[in-house]
XYZ file of C-alpha atoms in Angstrom:
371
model
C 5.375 -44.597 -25.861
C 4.187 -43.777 -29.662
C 6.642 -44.941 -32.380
C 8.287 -41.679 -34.185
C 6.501 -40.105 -37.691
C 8.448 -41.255 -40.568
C 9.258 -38.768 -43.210
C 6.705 -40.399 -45.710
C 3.616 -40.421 -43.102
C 4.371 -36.601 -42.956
C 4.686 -36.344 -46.785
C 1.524 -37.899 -47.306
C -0.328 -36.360 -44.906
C 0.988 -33.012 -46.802
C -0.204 -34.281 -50.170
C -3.714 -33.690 -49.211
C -3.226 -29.996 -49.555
C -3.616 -28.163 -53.126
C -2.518 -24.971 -54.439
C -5.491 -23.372 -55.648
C -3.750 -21.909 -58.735
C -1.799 -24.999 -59.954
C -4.376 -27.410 -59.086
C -1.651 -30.079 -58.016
C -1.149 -31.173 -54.175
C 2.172 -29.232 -52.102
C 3.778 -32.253 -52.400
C 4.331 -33.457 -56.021
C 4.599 -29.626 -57.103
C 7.868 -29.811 -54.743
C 6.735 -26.944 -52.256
C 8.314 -29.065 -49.626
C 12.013 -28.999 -48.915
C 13.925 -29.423 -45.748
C 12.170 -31.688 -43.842
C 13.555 -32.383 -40.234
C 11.796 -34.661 -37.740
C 13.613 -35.043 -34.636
C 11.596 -37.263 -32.225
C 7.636 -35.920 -32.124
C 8.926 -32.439 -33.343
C 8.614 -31.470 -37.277
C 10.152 -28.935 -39.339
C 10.079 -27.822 -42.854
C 9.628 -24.937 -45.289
C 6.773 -24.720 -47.992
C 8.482 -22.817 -50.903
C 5.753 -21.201 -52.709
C 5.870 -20.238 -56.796
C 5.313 -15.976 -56.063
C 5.768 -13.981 -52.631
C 2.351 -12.519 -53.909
C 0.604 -15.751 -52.862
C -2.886 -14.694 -51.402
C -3.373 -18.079 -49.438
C 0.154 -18.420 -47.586
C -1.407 -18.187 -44.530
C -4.260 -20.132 -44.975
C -1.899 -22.547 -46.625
C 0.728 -23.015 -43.397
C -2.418 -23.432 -41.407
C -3.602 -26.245 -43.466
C -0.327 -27.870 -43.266
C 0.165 -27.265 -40.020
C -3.365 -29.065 -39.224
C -2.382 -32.158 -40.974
C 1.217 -33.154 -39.447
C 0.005 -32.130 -35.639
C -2.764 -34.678 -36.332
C -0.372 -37.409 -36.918
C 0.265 -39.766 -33.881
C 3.715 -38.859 -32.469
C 3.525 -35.134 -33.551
C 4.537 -32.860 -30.880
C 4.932 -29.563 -32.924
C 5.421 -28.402 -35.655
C 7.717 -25.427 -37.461
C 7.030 -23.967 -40.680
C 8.466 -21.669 -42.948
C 6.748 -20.100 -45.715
C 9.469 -18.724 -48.424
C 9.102 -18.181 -52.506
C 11.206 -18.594 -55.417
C 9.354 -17.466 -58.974
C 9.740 -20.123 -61.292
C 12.070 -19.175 -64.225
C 10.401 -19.162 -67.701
C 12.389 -21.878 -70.071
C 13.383 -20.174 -73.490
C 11.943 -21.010 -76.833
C 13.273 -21.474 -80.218
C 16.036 -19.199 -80.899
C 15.542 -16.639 -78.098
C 18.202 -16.375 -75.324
C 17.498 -15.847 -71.888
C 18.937 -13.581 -69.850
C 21.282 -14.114 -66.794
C 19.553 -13.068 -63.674
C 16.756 -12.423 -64.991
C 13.754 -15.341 -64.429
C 10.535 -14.011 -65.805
C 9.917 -11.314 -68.754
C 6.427 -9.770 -68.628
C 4.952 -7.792 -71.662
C 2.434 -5.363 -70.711
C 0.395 -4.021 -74.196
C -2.398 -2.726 -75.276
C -4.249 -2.723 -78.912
C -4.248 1.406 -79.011
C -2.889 4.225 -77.370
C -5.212 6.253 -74.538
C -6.074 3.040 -72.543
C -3.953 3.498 -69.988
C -1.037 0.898 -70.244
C 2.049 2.488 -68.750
C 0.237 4.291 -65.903
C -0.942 -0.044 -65.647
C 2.800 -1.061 -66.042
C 3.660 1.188 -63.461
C 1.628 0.265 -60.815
C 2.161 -3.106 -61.662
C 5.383 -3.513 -61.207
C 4.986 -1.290 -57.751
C 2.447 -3.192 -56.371
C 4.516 -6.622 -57.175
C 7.587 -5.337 -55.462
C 5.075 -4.430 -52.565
C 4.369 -8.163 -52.389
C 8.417 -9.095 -52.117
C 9.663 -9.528 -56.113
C 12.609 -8.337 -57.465
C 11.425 -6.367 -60.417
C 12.250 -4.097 -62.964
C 10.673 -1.645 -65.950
C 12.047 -1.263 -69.042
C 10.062 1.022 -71.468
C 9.890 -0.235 -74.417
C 7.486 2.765 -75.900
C 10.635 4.314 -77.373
C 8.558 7.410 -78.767
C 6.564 8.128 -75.994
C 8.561 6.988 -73.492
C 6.343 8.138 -70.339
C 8.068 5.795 -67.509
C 11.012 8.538 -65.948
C 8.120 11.158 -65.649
C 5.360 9.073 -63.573
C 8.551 6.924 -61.393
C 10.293 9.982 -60.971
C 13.373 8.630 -62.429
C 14.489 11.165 -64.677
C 18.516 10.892 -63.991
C 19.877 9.632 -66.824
C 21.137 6.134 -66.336
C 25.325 5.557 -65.226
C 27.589 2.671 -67.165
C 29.889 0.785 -65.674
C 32.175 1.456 -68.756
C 30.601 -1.887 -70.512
C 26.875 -2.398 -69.609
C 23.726 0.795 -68.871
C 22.926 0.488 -65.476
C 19.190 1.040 -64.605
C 17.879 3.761 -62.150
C 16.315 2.928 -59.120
C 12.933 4.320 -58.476
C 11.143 3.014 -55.396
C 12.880 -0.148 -55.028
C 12.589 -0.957 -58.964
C 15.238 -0.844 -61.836
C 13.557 1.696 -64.329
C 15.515 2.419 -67.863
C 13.886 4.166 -70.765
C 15.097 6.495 -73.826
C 13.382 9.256 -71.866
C 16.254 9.097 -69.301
C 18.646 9.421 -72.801
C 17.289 12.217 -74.535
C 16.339 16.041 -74.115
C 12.161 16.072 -72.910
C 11.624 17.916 -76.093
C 13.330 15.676 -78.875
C 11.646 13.879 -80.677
C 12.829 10.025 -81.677
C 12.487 9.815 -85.508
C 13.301 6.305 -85.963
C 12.447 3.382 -88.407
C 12.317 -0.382 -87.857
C 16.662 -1.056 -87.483
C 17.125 1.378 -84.950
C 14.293 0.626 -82.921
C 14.895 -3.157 -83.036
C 18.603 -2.465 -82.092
C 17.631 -0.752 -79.023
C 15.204 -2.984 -77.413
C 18.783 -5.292 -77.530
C 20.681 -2.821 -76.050
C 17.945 -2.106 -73.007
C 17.573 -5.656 -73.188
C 21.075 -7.104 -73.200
C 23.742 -4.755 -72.833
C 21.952 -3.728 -69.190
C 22.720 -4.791 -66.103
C 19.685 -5.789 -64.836
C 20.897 -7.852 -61.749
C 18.884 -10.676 -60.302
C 14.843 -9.864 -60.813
C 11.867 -12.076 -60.446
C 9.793 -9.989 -63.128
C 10.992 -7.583 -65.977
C 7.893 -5.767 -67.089
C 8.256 -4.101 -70.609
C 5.487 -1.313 -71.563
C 5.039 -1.642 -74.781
C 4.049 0.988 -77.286
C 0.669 0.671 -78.668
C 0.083 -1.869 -81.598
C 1.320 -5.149 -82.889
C 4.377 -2.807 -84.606
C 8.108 -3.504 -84.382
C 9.150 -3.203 -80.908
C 6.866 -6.132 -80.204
C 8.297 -8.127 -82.668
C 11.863 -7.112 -82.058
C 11.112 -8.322 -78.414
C 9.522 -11.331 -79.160
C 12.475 -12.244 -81.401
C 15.211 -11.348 -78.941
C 13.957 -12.891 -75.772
C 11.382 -16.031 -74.535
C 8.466 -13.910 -72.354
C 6.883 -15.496 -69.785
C 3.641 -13.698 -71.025
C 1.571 -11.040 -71.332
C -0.841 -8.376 -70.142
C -3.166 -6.680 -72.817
C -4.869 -3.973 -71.154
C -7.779 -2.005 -72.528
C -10.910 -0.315 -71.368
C -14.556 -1.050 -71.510
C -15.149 1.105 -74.517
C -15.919 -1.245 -78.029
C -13.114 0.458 -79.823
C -10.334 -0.387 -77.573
C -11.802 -4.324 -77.590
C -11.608 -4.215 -81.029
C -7.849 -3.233 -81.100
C -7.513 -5.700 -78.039
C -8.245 -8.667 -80.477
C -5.272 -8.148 -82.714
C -3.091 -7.362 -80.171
C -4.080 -10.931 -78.842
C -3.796 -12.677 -81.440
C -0.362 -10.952 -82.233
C 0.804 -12.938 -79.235
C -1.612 -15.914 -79.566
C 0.206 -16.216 -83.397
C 3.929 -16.270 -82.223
C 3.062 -18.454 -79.095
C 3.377 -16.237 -76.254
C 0.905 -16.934 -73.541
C -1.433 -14.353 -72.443
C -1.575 -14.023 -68.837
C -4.835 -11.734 -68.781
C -7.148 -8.787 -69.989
C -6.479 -6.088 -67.904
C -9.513 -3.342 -67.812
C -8.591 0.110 -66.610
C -10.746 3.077 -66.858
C -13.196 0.324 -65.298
C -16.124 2.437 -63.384
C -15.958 6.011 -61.321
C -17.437 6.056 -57.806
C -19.157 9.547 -57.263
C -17.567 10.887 -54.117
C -20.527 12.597 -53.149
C -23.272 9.952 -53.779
C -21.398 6.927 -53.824
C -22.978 6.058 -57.111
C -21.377 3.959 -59.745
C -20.949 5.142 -63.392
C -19.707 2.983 -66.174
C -18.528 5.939 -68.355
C -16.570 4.369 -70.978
C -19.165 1.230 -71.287
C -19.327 -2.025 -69.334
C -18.201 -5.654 -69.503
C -15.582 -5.309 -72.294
C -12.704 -6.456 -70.642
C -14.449 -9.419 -69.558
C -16.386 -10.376 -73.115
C -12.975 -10.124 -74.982
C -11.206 -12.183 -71.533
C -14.005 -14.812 -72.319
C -13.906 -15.210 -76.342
C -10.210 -15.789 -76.050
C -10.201 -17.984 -73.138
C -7.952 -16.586 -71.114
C -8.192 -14.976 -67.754
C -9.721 -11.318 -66.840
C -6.957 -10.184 -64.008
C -9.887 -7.604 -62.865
C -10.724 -3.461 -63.357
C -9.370 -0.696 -61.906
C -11.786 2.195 -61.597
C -11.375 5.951 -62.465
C -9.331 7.953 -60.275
C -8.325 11.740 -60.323
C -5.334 10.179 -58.017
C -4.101 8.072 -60.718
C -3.585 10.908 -63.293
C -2.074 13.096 -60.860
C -0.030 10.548 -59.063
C 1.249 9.799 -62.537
C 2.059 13.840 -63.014
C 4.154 13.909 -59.982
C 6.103 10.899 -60.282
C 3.847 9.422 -57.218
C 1.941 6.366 -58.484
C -1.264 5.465 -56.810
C 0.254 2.391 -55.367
C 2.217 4.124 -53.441
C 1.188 7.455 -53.008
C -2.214 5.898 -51.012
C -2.275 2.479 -51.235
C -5.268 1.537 -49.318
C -7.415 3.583 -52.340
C -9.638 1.383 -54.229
C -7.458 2.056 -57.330
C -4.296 0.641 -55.335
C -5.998 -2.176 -53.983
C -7.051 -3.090 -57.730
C -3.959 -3.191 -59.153
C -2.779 -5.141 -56.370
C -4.865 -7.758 -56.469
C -4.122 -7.571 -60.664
C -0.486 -8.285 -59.551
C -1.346 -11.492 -57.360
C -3.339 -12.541 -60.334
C -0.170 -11.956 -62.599
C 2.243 -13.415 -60.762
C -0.217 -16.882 -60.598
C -0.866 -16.782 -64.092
C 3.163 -16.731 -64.571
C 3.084 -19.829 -61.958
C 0.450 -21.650 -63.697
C 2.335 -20.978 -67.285
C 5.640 -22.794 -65.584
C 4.066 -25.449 -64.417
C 2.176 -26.107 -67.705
C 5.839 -25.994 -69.394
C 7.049 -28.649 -66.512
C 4.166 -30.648 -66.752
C 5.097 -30.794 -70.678
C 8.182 -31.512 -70.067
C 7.350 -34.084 -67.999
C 9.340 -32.522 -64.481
C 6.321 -32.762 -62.294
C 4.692 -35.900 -61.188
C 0.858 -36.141 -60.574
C -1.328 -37.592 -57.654
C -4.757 -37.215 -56.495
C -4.998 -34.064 -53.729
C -7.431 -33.071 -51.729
C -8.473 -28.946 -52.434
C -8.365 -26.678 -49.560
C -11.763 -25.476 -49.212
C -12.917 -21.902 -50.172
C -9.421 -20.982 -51.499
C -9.572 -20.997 -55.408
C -12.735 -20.548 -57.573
């Protein structure tokens, strides 16, 4: 009769499996946690970084492959569960409670897109399994309410604004506060004192991901976040066209200046697909997104293409994501999400590995999996 695994034999043979994001082995990243062996049978959960993960699956199987194949193995069990890493705070930002990640979604100029983005964003990463919530933080154009259909004006529990709830999402915004037609005539104090108030005097509850759309620019509301509250990064999107890269730049190095990371270019408007020929048109240029991703060095989360659906799901407070989610559109932004929520994975390991929380070792990659 074959002598029982030990729990190291089983951690080792477990270590030979990378994530293809962090580029560190299961093991030493701490994915592994409640690990049972009772006689040949094994059991234990692999606790990813994002529900969005694209290689679970292929990620249990590996697993799975390399404790059966250990002498004394008789089965195996494995769960496959997430918990988002929470972003540390820097300098004198405070975090806040419940809250473990705070996105930024911008853009260099107005037109490009970026709240209809933010939108479908934060959709399509609920879709995957995150708590999340949208705050808009475009206080004169607040567009949010209109395309989530979440035009009730917000309740208070006599102390703190409680957010609406619009497809599964908390959604607050000064459009929810205000008459359609008036117009917010504010300078630098009162704008700065709001983003606190949406930021701190809400209850938010318990979210994964708090995605701000941010007015155009590199203007107050940006810095007033910045200054309130650490950000786990954030998204600049633009489109192909020359004079939206141009604005791109600053808006970069707006965040590159007052060290938040930037988790990706973002290009909308990418391409339209002629319905009738199938033909593909670059109408606002090509390969923008990408040469401003690549002269910054940081990652191009991928194009969505143009869409009638888009602007109309946007009109009826019916985003694309969910209105028809197997549309090309839809399945762009999705992906866009996975490659967000990695990008906020790889950011918390980088702060762990700096802070010297995770330990290293020399894995083996799963094949195919990661580029």
């Amino acid at each position: 009769m074959s002598a029982s695994v030990t729990e190291q034999q089983v951690l080792d043979a477990l270590s030979t499996i990378e994530d293809p994001d962090l580029h560190k082995d299961i093991v030493s990243l701490g994915f592994i946690k409640d690990l049972q062996i009772s006689g040949g049978k094994v059991s234990f959960k692999i606790q990813l970084t994002t529900p969005a993960c694209p290689v679970k699956e292929q990620m249990q199987s590996m697993a799975r492959q390399a404790v059966v194949a250990l002498p004394g193995v008789e089965s195996v069990e494995i769960e496959m569960t997430a918990s988002v890493p929470k972003h540390g705070g820097m300098g004198e930002t405070q975090e806040i409670p419940g809250i473990r990640n705070i996105l930024a979604v911008a853009s260099g100029k107005g037109g490009v897109g970026k709240t209809t983005c933010s939108v479908n964003l934060a959709l399509a990463l609920s879709q995957k399994g995150a708590r999340v919530g949208l705050m808009d933080g475009d206080v004169y154009g607040p567009n949010v309410p209109q395309m989530m259909a979440a035009n009730g004006q917000p309740l208070t529990d006599g102390e703190r604004i409680l957010p609406s709830k619009a497809y599964g999402i908390s959604v607050l915004s000064m459009g929810q506060l205000t008459p359609k037609d008036q117009p917010i005539m504010w300078r630098g104090p009162m704008l700065h004192s709001v983003v606190q108030q949406f930021l701190k005097d809400t209850q938010w509850g318990e979210l994964d991901y708090l995605l701000v759309d941010l007015p155009p620019g590199t203007g107050d509301v940006q810095l007033s976040l910045i200054q309130t509250v650490p950000l786990a990064g954030a998204v600049v999107v633009t489109t192909p066209a020359q004079v939206a890269i141009a604005d791109v730049r600053r808006a970069i190095q707006m965040f590159n200046k007052l060290e938040v990371p930037v988790l990706g270019v973002l290009e909308n408007m990418h391409s339209f697909v002629a319905p009738d020929t199938g033909n593909t048109y670059h109408i606002f240029g090509k390969g923008g997104g990408q040469q401003v991703a690549d002269e910054y060095d940081v990652p191009f989360l991928g194009g969505v293409p143009i869409d009638p659906r888009i602007a109309e799901g946007s009109d009826t407070g019916k985003p694309i994501v969910i209105a028809d989610p197997d549309s090309p559109p839809a399945k762009a932004f999705q992906e866009i999400a996975t490659q967000v929520a990695a990008q906020v994975s790889v950011v918390a390991l980088q702060a762990s590995v700096r802070r010297g929380q995770v330990g290293h070792s020399h894995p083996v990659q799963i094949g195919g999996l990661s580029e």
